[in-house]
Coordinates of N, CA, C and O in Angstrom, one line a residue:
X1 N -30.5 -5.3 -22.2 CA -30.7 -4.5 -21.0 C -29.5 -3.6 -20.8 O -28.4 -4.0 -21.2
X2 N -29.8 -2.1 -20.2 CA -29.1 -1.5 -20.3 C -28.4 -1.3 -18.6 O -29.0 -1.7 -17.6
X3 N -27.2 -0.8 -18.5 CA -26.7 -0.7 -17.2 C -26.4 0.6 -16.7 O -25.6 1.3 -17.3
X4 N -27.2 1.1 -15.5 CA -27.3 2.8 -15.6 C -26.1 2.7 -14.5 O -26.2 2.2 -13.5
X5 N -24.7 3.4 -14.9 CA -23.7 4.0 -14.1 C -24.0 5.4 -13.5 O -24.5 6.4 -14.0
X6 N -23.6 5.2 -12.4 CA -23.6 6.5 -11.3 C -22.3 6.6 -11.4 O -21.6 5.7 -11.5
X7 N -21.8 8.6 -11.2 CA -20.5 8.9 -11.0 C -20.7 9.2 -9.5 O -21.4 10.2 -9.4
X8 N -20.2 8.5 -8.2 CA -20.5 9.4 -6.9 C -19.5 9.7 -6.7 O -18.5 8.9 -6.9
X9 N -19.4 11.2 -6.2 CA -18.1 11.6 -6.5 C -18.1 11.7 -4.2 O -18.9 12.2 -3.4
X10 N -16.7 11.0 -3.9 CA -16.9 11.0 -2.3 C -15.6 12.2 -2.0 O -14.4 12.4 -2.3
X11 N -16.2 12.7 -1.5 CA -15.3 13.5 -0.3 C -14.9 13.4 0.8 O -15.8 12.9 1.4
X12 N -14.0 13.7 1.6 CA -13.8 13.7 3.0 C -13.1 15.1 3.5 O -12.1 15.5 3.0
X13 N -13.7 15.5 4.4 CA -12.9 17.0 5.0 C -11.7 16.4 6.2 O -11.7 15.3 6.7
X14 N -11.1 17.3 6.2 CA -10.0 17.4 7.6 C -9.4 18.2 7.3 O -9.1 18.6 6.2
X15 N -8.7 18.6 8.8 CA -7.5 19.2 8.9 C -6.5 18.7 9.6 O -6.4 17.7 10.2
X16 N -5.4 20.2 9.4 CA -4.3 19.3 10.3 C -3.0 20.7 10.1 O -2.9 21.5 9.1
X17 N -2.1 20.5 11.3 CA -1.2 21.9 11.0 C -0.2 21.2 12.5 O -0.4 20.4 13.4
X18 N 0.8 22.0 12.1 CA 2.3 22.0 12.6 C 3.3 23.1 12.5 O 3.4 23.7 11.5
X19 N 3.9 23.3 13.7 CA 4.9 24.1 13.6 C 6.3 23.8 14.1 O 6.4 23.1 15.0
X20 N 7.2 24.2 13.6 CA 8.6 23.7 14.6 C 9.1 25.5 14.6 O 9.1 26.4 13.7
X21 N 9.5 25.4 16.2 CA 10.5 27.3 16.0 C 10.7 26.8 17.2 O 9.9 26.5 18.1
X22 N 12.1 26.8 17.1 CA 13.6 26.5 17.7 C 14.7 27.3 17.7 O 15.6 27.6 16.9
X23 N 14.4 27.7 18.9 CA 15.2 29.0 19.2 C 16.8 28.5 19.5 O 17.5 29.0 18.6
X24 N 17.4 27.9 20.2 CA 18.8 26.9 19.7 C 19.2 27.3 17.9 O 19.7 28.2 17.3
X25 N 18.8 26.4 17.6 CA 18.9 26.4 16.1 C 18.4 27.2 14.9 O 18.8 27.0 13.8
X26 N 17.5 27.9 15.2 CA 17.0 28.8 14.8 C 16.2 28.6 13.9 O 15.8 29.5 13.2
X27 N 15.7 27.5 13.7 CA 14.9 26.6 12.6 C 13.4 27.5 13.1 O 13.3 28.0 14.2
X28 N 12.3 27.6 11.8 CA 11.1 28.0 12.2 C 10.8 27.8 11.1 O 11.3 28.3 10.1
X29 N 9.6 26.5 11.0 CA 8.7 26.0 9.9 C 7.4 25.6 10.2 O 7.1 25.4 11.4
X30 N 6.5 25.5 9.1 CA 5.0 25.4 9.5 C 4.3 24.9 8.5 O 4.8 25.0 7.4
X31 N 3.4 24.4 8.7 CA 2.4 23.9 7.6 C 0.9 23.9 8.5 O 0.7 23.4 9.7
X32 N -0.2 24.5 7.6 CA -1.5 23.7 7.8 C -2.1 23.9 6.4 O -1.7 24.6 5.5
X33 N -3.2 23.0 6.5 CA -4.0 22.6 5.6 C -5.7 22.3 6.0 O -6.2 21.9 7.1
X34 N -6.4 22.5 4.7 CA -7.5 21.5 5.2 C -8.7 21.9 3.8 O -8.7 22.9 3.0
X35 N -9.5 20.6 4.0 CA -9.9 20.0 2.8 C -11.7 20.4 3.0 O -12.1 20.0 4.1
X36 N -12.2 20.7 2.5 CA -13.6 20.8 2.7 C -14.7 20.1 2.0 O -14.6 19.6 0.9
X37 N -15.7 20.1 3.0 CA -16.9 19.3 1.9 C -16.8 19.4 0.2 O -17.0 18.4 -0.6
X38 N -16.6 20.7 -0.1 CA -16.5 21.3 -1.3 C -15.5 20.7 -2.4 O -15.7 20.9 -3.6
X39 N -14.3 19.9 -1.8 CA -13.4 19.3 -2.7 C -12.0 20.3 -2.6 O -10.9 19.9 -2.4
X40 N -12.3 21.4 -2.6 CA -11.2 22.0 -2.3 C -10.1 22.0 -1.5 O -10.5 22.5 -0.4
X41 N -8.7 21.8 -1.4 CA -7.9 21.9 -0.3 C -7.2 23.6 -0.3 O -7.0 24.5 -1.1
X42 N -7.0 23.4 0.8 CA -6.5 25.2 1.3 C -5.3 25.0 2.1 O -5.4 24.2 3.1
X43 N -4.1 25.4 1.9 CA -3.6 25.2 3.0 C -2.6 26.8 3.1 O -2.8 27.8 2.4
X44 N -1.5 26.7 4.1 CA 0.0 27.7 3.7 C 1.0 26.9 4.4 O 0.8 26.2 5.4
X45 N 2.2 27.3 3.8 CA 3.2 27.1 4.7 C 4.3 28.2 4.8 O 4.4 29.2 4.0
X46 N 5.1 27.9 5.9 CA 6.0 29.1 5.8 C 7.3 28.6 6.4 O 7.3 28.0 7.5
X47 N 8.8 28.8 5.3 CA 10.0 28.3 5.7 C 10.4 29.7 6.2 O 9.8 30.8 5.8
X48 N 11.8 29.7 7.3 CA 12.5 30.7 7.7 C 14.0 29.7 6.5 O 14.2 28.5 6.4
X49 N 14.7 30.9 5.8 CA 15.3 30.6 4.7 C 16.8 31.0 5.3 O 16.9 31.6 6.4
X50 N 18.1 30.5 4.5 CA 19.1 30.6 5.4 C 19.6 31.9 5.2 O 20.7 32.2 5.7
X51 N 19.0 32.8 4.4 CA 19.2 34.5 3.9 C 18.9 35.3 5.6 O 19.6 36.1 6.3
X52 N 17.3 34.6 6.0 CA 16.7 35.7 7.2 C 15.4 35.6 7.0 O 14.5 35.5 7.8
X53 N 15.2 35.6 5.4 CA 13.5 35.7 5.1 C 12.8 34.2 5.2 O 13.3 33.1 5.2
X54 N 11.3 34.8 5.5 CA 10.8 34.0 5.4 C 9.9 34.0 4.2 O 9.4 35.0 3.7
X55 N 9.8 32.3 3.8 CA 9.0 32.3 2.4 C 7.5 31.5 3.2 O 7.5 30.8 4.2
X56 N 6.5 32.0 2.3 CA 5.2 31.9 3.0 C 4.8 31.8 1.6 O 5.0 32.5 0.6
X57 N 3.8 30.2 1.7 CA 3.3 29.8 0.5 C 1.8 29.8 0.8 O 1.6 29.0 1.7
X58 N 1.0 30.2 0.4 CA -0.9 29.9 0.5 C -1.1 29.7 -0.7 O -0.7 30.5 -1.7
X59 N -1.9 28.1 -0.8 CA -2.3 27.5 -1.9 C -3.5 27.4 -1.7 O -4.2 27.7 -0.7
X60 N -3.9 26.6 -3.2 CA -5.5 25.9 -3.1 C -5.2 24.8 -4.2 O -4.1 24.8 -4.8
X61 N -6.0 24.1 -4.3 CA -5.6 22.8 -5.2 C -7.2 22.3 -5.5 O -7.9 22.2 -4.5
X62 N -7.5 22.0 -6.2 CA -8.9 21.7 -7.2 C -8.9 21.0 -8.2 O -7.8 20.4 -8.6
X63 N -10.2 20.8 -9.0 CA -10.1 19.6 -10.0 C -9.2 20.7 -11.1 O -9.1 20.1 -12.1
X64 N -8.6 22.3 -11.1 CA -8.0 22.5 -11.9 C -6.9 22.5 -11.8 O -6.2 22.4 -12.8
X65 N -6.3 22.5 -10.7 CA -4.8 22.3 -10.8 C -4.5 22.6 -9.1 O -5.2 22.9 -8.1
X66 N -3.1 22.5 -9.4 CA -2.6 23.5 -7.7 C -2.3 25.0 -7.9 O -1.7 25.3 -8.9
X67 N -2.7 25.7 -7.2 CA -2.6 26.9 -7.4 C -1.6 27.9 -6.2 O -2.1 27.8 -5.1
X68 N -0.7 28.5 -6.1 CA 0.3 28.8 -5.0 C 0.4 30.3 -5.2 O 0.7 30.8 -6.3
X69 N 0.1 31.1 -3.9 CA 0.7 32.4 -3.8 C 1.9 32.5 -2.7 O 1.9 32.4 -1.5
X70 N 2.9 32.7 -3.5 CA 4.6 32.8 -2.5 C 4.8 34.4 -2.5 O 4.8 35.2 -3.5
X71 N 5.0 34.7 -1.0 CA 5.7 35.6 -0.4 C 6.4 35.3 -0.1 O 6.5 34.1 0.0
X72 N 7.7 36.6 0.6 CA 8.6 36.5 1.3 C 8.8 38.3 2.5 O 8.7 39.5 2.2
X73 N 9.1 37.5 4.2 CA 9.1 38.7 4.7 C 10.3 38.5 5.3 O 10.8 37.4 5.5
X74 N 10.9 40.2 5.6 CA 12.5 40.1 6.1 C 12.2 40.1 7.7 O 11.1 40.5 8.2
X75 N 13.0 39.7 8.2 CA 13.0 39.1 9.8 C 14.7 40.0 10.1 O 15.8 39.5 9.8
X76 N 14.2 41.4 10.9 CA 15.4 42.0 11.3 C 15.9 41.2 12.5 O 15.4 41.3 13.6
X77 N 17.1 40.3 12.5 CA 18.1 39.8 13.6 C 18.7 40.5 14.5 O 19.5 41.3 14.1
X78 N 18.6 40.3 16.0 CA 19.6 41.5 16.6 C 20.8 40.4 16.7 O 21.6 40.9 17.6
X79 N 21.2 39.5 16.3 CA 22.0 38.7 16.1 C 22.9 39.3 15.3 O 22.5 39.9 14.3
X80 N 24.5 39.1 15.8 CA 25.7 40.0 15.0 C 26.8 38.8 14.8 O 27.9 39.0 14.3

């Protein structure tokens, strides 16, 4: 007798996101994400860097790999 295997492949969606921007310290970071029926995750995040810019990452991540698009934007300071 033969034994028939099933692959079920399970998913689960959610999300979820955060920010910190702290005017004191000047810190400003962020992250969200979220996962869909589909298997895919999506998210971005974005650091304030200690130059001025900010680096801003939007990914996707799949059964092929992780995948990342990084920018960066300048943030004029009136700070002297």
């Amino acid at each position: 007798m033969g034994c028939l295997e099933e692959k079920v492949k399970l998913t689960a969606g959610y999300a979820f996101g955060y920010r910190v921007r702290d005017f004191h310290t000047g810190n400003d970071y962020g992250h969200t994400q979220n996962r869909d029926l589909d298997g895919v995750t999506r998210g971005q995040y974005h650091i304030l860097l200690p130059d001025g810019r900010i680096q801003n990452v939007r990914y996707t991540a799949d059964d092929d790999g992780f995948h990342a698009q990084i920018t960066y934007d300048s943030i004029h300071s009136t700070k002297k």
